[in-house]
Coordinates of C-alpha atoms in Angstrom, one line a residue:
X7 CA 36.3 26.8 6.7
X8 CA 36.8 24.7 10.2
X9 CA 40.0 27.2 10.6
X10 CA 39.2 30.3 12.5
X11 CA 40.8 32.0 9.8
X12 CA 39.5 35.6 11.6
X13 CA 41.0 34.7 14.5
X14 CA 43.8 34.2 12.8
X15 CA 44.1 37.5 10.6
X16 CA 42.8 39.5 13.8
X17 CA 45.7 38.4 16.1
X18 CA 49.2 37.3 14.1
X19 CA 50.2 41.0 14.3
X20 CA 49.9 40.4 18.5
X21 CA 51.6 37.4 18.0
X22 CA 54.1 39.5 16.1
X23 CA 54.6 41.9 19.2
X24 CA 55.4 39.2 21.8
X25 CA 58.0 37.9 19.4
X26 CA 59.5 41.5 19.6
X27 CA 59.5 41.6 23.1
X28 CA 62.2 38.5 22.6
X29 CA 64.2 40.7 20.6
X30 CA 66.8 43.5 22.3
X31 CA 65.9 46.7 22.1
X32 CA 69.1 47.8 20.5
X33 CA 68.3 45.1 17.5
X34 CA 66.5 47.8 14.9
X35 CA 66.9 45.6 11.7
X36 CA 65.4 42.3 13.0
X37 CA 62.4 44.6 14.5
X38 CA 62.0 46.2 11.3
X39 CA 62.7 42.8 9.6
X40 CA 59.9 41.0 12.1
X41 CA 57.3 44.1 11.4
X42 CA 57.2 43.8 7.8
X43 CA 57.7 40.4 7.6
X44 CA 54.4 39.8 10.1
X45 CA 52.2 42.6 8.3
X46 CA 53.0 41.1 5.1
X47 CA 51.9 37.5 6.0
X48 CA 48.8 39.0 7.1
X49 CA 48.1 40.9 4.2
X50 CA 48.9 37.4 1.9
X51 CA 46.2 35.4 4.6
X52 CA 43.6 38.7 4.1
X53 CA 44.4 38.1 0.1
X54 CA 43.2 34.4 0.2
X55 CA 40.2 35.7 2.6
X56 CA 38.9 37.9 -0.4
X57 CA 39.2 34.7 -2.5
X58 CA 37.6 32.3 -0.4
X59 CA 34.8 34.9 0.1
X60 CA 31.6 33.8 -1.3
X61 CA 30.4 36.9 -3.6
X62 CA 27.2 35.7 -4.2
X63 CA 25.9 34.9 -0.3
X64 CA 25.1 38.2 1.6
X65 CA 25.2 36.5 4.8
X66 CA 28.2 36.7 7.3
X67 CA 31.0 34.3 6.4
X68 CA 34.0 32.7 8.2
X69 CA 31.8 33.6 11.6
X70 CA 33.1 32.2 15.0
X71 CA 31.2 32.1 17.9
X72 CA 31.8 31.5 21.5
X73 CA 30.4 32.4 24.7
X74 CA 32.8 34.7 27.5
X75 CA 32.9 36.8 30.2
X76 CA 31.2 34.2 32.7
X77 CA 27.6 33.3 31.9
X78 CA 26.9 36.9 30.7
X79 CA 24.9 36.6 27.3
X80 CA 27.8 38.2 25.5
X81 CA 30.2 36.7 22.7
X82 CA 33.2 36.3 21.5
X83 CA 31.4 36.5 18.0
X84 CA 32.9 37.4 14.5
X85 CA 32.2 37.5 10.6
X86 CA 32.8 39.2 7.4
X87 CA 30.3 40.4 4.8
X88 CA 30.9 42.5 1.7
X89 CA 31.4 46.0 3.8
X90 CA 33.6 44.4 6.6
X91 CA 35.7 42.4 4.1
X92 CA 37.3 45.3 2.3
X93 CA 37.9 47.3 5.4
X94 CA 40.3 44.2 6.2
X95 CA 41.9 44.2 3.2
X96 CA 42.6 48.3 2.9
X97 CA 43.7 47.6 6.8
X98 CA 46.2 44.4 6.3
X99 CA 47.6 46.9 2.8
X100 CA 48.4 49.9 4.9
X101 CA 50.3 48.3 7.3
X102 CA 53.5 46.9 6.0
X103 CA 53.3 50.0 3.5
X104 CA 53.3 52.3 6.7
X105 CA 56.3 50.1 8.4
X106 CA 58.4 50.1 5.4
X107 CA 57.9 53.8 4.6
X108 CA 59.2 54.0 8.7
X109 CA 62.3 52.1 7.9
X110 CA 64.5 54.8 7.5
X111 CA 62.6 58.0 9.3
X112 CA 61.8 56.1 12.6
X113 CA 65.6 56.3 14.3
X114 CA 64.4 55.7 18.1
X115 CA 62.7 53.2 20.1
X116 CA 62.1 51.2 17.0
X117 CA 61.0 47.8 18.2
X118 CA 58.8 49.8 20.3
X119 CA 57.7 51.3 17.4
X120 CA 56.9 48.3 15.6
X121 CA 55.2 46.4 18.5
X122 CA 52.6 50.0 18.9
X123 CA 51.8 49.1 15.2
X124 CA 50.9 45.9 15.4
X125 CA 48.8 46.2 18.2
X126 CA 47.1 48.9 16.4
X127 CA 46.6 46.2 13.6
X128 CA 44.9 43.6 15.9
X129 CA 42.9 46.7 17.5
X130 CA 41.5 47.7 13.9
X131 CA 41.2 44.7 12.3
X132 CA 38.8 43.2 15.3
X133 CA 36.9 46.6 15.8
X134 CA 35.6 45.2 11.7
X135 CA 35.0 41.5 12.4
X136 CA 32.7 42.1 15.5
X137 CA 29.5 40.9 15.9
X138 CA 29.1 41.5 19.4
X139 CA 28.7 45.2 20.1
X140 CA 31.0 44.2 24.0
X141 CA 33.9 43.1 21.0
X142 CA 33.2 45.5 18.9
X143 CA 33.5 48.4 21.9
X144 CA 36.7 46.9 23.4
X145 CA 38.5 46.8 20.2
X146 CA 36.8 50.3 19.3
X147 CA 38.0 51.6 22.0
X148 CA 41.7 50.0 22.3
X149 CA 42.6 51.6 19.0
X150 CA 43.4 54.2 20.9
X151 CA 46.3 53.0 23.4
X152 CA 48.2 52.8 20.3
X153 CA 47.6 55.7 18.4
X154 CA 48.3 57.8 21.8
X155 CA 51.6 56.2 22.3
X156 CA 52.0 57.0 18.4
X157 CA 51.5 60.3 18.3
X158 CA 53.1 61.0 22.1
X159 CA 56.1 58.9 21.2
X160 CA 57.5 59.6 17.8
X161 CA 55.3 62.8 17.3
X162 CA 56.5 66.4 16.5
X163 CA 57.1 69.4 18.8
X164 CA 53.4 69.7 19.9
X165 CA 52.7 66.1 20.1
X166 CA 51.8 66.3 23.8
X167 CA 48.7 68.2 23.3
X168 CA 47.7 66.9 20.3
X169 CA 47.9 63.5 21.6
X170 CA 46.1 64.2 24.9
X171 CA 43.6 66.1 22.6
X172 CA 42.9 63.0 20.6
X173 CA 42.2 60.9 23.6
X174 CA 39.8 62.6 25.6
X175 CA 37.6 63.8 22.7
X176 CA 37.9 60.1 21.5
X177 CA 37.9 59.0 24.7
X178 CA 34.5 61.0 26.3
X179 CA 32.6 60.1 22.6
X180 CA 32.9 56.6 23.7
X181 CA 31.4 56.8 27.0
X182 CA 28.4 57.4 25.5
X183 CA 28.5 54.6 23.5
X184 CA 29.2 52.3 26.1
X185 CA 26.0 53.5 28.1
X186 CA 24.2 53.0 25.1
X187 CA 25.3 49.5 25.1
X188 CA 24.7 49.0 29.1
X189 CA 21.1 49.5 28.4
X190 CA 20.3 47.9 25.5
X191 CA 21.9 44.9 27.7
X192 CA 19.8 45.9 30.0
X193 CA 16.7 45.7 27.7
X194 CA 17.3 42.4 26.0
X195 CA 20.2 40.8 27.9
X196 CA 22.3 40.5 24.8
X197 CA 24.5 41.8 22.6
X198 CA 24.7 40.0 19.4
X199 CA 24.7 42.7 16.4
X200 CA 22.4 39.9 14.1
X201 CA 20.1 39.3 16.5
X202 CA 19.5 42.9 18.2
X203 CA 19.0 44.0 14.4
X204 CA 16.2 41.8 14.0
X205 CA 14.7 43.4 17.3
X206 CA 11.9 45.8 17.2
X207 CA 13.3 49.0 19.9
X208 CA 10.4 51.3 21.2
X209 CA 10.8 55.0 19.6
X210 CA 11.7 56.7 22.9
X211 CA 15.0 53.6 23.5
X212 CA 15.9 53.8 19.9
X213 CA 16.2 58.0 20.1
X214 CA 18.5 57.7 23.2
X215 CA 20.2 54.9 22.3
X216 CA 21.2 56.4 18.7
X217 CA 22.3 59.7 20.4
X218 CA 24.8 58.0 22.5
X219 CA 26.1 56.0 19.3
X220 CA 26.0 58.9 16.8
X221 CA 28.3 61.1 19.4
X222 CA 31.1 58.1 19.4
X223 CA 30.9 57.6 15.8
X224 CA 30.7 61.4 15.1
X225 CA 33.8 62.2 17.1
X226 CA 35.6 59.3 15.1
X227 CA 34.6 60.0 11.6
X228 CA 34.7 63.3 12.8
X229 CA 32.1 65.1 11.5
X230 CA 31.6 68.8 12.0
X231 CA 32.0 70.1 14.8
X232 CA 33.0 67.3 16.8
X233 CA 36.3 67.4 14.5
X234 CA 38.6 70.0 15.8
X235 CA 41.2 67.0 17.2
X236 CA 42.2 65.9 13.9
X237 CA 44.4 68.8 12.4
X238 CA 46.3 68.3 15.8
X239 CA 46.4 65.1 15.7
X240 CA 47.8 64.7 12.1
X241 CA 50.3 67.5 12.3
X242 CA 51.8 65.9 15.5
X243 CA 51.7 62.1 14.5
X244 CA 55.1 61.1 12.1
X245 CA 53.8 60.5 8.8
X246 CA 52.9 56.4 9.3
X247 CA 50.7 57.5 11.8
X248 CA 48.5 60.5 10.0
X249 CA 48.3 57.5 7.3
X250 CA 47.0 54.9 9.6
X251 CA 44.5 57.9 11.3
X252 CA 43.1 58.9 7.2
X253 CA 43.3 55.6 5.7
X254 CA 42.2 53.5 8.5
X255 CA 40.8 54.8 11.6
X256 CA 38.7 57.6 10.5
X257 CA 36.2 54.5 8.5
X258 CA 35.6 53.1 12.1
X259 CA 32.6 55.6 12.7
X260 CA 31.1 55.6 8.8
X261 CA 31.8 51.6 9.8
X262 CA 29.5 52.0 12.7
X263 CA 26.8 54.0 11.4
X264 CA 26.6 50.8 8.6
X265 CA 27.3 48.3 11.0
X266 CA 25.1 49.1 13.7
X267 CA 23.4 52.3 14.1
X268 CA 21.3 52.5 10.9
X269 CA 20.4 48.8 11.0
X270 CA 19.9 48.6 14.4
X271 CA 17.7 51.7 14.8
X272 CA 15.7 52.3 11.8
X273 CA 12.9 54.7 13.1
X274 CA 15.5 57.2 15.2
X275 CA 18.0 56.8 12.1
X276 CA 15.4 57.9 9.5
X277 CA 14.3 60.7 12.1
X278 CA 17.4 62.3 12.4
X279 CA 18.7 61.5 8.8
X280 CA 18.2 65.2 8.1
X281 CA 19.9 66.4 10.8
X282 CA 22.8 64.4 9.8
X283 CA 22.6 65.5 6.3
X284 CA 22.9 69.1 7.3
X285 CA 25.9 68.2 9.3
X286 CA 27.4 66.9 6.4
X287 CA 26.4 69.4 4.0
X288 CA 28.2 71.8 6.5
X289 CA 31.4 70.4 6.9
X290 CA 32.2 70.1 3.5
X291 CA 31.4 73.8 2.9
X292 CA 33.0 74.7 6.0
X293 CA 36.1 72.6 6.2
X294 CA 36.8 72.5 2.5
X295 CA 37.2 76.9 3.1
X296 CA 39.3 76.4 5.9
X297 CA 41.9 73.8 4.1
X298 CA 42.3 76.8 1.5
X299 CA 43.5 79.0 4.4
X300 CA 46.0 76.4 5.2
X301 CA 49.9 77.6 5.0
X302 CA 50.9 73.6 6.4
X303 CA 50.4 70.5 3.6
X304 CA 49.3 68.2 6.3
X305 CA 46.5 70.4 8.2
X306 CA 44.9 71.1 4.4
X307 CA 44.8 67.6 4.1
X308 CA 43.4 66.9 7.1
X309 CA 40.4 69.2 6.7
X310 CA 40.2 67.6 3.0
X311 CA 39.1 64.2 4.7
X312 CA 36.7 66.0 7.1
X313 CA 34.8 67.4 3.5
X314 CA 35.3 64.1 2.0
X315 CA 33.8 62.5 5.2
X316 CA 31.0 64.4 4.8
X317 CA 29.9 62.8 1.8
X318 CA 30.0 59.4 3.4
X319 CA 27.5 60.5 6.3
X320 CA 25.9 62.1 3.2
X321 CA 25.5 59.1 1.4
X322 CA 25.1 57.1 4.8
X323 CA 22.3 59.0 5.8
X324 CA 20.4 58.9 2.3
X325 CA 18.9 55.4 3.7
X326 CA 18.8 54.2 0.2
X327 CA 21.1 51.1 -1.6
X328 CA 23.2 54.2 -4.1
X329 CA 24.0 56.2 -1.4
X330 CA 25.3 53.9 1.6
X331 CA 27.2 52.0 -1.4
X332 CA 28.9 55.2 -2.7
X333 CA 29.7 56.1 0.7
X334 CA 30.8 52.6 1.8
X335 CA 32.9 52.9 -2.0
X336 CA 34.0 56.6 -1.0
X337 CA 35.4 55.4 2.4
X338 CA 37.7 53.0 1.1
X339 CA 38.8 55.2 -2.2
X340 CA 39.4 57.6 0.5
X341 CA 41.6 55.5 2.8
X342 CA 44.0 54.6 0.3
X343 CA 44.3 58.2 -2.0
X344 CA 44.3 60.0 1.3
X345 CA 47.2 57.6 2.6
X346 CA 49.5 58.5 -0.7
X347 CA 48.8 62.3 0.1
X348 CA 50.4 61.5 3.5
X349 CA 53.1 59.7 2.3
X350 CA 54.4 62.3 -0.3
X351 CA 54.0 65.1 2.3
X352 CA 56.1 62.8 4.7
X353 CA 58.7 62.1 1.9
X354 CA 58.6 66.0 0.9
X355 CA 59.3 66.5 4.7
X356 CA 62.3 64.1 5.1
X357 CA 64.2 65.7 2.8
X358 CA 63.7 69.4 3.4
X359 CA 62.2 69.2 7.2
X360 CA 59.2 71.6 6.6
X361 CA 55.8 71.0 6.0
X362 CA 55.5 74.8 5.2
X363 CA 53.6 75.3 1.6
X364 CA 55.2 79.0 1.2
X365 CA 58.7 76.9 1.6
X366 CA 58.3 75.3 -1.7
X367 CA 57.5 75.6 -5.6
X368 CA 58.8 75.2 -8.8
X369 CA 59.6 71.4 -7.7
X370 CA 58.7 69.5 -10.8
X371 CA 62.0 69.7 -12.7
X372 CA 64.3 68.6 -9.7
X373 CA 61.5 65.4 -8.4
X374 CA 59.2 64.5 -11.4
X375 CA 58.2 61.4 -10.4
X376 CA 57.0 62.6 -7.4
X377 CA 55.3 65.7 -8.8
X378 CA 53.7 63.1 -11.6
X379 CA 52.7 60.6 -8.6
X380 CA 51.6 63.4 -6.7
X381 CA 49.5 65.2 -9.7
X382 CA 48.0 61.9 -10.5
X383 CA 46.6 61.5 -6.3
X384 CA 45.4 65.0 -6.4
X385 CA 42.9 64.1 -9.7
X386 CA 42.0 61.0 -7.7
X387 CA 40.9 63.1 -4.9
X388 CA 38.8 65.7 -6.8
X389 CA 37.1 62.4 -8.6
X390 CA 38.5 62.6 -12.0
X391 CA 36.5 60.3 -13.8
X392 CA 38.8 56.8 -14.1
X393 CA 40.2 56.8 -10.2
X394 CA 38.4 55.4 -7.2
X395 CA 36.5 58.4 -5.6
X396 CA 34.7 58.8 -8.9
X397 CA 32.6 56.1 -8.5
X398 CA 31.9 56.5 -4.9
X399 CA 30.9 59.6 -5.1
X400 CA 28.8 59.3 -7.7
X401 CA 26.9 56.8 -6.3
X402 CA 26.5 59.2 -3.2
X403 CA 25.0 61.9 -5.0
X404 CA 22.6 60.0 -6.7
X405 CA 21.0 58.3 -3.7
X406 CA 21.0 61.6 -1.7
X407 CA 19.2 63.5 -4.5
X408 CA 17.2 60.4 -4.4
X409 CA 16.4 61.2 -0.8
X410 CA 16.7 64.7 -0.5
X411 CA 17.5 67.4 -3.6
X412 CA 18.4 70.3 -1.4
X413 CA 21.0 68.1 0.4
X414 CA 22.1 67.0 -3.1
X415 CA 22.5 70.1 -4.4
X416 CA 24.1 72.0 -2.4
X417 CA 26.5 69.2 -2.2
X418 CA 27.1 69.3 -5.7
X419 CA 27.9 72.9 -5.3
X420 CA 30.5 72.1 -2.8
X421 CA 32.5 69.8 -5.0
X422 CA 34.0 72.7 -6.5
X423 CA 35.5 73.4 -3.6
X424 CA 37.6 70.6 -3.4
X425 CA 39.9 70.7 -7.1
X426 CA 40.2 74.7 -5.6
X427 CA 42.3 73.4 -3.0
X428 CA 44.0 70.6 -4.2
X429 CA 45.1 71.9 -7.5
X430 CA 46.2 75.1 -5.5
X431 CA 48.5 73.3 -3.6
X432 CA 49.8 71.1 -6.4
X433 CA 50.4 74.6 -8.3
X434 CA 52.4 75.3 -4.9
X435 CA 54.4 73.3 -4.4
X436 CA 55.5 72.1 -8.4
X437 CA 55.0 74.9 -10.3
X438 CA 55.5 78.6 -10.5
X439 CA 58.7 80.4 -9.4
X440 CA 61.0 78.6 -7.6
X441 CA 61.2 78.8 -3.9
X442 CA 64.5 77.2 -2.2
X443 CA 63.3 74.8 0.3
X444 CA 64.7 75.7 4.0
X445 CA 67.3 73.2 4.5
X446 CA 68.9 73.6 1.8
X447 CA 69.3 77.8 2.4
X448 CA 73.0 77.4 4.1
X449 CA 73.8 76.6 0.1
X450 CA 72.9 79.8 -1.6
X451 CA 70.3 82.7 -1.0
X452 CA 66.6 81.2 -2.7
X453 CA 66.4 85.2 -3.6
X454 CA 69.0 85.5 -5.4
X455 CA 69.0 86.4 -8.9
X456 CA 70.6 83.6 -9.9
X457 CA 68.8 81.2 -8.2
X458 CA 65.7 82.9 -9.7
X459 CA 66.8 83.0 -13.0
X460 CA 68.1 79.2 -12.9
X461 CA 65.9 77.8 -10.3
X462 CA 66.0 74.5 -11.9
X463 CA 69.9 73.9 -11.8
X464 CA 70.4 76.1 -8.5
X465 CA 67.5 73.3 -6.4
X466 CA 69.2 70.5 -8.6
X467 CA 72.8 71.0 -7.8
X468 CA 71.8 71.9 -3.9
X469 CA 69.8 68.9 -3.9
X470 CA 72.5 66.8 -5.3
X471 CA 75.0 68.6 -2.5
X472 CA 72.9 67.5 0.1
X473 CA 72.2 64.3 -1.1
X474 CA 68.1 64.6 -1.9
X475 CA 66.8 63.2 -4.4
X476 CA 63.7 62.1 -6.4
X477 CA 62.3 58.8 -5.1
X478 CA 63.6 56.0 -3.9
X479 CA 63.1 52.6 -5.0
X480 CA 60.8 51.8 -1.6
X481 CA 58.8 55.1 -2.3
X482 CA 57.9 54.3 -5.4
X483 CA 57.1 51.1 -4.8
X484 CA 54.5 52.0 -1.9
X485 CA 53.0 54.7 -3.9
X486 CA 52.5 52.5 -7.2
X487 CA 51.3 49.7 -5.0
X488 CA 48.4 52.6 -4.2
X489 CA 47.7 53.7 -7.7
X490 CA 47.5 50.3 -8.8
X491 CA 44.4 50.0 -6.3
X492 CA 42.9 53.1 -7.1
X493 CA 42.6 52.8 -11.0
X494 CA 41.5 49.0 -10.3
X495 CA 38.9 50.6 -8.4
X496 CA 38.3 53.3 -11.0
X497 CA 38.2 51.5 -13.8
X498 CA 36.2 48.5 -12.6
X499 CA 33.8 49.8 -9.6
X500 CA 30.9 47.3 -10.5
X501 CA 33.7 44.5 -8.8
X502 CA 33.4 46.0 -5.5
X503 CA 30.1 47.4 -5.8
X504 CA 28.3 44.9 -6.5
X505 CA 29.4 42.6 -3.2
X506 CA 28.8 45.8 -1.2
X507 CA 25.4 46.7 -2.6
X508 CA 24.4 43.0 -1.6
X509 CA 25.6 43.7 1.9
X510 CA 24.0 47.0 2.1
X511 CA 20.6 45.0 1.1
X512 CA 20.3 42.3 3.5
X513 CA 22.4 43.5 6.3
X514 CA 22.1 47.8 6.5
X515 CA 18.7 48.4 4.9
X516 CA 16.8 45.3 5.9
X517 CA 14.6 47.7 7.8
X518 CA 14.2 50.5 4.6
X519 CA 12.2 48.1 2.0
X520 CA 10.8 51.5 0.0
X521 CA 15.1 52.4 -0.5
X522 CA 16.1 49.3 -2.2
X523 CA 16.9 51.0 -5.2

């Protein structure tokens, strides 16, 4: 196509903020209005990107190409292939679902609000197009202005720490990166991603290189125990944000590691692949134990994508075709089942203002739709045969216990810890004895006898008093827009695996012949 359609994709959403900076800041509606209706346009022009793409061609399509920055050999380069593509789909999805779930619960600074959004957008959706590792790093690294004004802004009660948090560990990961980056310009005088992949590095470069690299994307994913900012982070950010952080920016480091680290440094990759495995083995153990400790619905999800994320660099790491497929697979099932967790913890919030678990049960009678929605989320996160992690993960363990059966066992052995939590806090919060939520306590006593022995009618007329109900019309709407997606991808995982696989081939594992399973 002679129209730079990435161009395009990648900066309507800025476009979209300097048209809010026309609008008065007292104007919410025709922010909101603006938001959506910029989000959603890209999301239609990523649509016909998926159906222009050319499924059968592994190389990297719609690419633009132009030299910058002065007569430094660096470029304003981008291209999709069959990883990046889907990345920019789930990222041009999430938006407008994120800034119409906000339409109601964000009351200040909203054009503010909406500009932060679709900067983050631009920021995201160029950190997956780049094919310059200068690009890539600047819009790596600018994803964070946004998400730091997110979380400082609009966050909760501890949202100055958590933010602050979030930036330096985020912040300090990169460094590394970007010396990694200084000398391999330094080396070859270039930066182009294709061309650097086709380079044979010297063992001693490649190890120091890939260490400053794997500390970045480590900190990002995050794997254990660079991960300790995330439960802040999540608690603090309103609920658009902890879905943009899951669904979105947590897949820039398992990105990277696909992108450039393992094809870019074969011999340090396979030499640490161990190493990494063990991480990975540990975190899901580790933080999978911790989310059952957790009394707060948002902190037990957030350790829940720190286990999941440690079956993508499990599956990363395998350096065989199943296992970076499964993981590429997992990271996107994740993005989106992950994102409807968030969602129904943020609509649980707004209507009785704690994230508490101990504050709820018995919840199905009075919101069944939700409780159905939410049941239904919770199988797709333990991989219940039929929904979207199932495949991915799948695929994982096979090419891991292709490449190592210790690491695939006692992976295996961890997966029971994840139905243990999630189905326990199902059971909490939508079935057992009734437990009055806290804001709607000035009613009646939730210890009554009454309210024990009629739990049902006692929640349902309080509820009814205070105007909370089941969902509304735009809530069901955003989460049946997500199931949709994730039984599409349960159902029929050969149509997405079979353009990543491709892509994994040619453009991951070019350099692992004997893992071309």
């Amino acid at each position: 196509m002679t129209l730079p359609f990435l161009s395009l994709i990648i900066f309507l959403p800025l476009s979209g903020v300097f048209f809010l900076t026309l609008i008065r800041p007292r104007d919410e509606r025709n922010a909101k209005v603006v938001g959506l209706w910029i989000s959603s346009i890209n999301f239609f022009l990523s649509i016909i990107l998926l159906a222009k793409f050319d499924r059968f061609n592994a190389e990297y399509q719609f690419v633009e190409k132009h030299e910058w920055m002065g007569g430094i050999k660096t470029f304003y380069y981008l291209g999709i292939d069959g990883i990046s593509l889907y990345f920019v789909v789930l990222t041009t999805f999430l938006i407008p679902l994120c800034i119409l779930f906000s339409w109601n619960s964000i009351q200040k600074r909203v054009r503010e609000y909406m500009m932060v959004f679709l900067l983050l957008e631009t920021l995201v959706l160029g950190s997956f197009c780049a094919l310059d590792l200068v690009l890539f790093y600047i819009f790596f690294e600018g994803t964070l202005i946004p998400l730091f004004v997110i979380i400082g802004v609009w966050g909760g009660e501890g949202r100055i720490h958590a933010c602050f948090k979030f930036f330096l560990y985020t912040l300090l990961g990169s460094v590394f990166m970007l010396l990694a980056i200084a000398k391999i310009y330094s080396e070859f005088g270039t930066t182009e991603i294709p061309w650097l992949i086709d380079q044979k590095f010297s063992f001693s470069l490649e190890v120091w290189v890939w260490i400053g690299f794997f500390i970045a994307m480590a900190v990002k994913i995050p794997m254990w125990p660079f991960h300790t900012w995330l439960p802040y982070a999540h608690v603090e950010a309103p609920t658009a944000g902890s879905v943009l952080l899951a669904g979105v920016l947590l897949k820039l480091g398992g990105y990277g590691f696909a992108r450039i680290v393992i094809p870019m440094l074969p011999d340090a990759s396979a030499y640490f692949a161990p190493f990494v495995m063990a991480l990975s083995v540990v975190a899901i153990f580790y933080t999978s134990l911790i989310a059952l400790a957790q009394t707060d619905m948002k902190k037990l999800i957030a350790y829940s994508s720190v286990a999941h994320m440690g079956f993508v660099t499990l599956g990363l790491f395998s350096l065989n075709a199943s296992g970076t497929t499964g993981a590429i697979l997992l990271m996107l099932s994740h993005g989106l089942i992950s994102s409807a967790l968030f969602f129904m913890v943020g609509m649980l919030y707004d209507r009785f203002h704690t994230r508490d678990i101990k504050s709820y049960g018995g919840l199905y009678k009075s919101f069944p739709i939700l409780g159905s929605l939410f049941l239904v989320f919770t199988f797709a996160s333990i991989a219940v045969p039929g929904t979207s992690s199932f495949a991915g993960e799948f695929f994982v363990l096979y090419g891991t216990f292709q490449s190592n059966t210790v690491f695939a066992t006692l992976a295996l052995c961890g997966l029971i810890l994840g139905p243990a939590y999630a189905l326990w806090l199902y059971q909490r919060l939508f079935n057992g004895k009734l437990v009055t939520p806290a804001s709607l306590n000035d009613l009646t006593e939730a210890t009554s006898a009454e309210s024990v022995s009629f739990g049902y009618k006692s929640i349902e007329a309080k509820s009814h008093q205070k105007g909370i109900s089941d969902l509304t019309y735009s809530e069901r709407f955003i989460l049946c827009c997500l199931l949709i997606v994730v039984l599409l991808m349960g159902i029929t995982p050969k149509y997405f695996t079979k353009v990543i696989k491709q892509s994994v081939k040619s453009k991951v594992l070019l350099h692992y012949p004997a893992s071309h399973d």
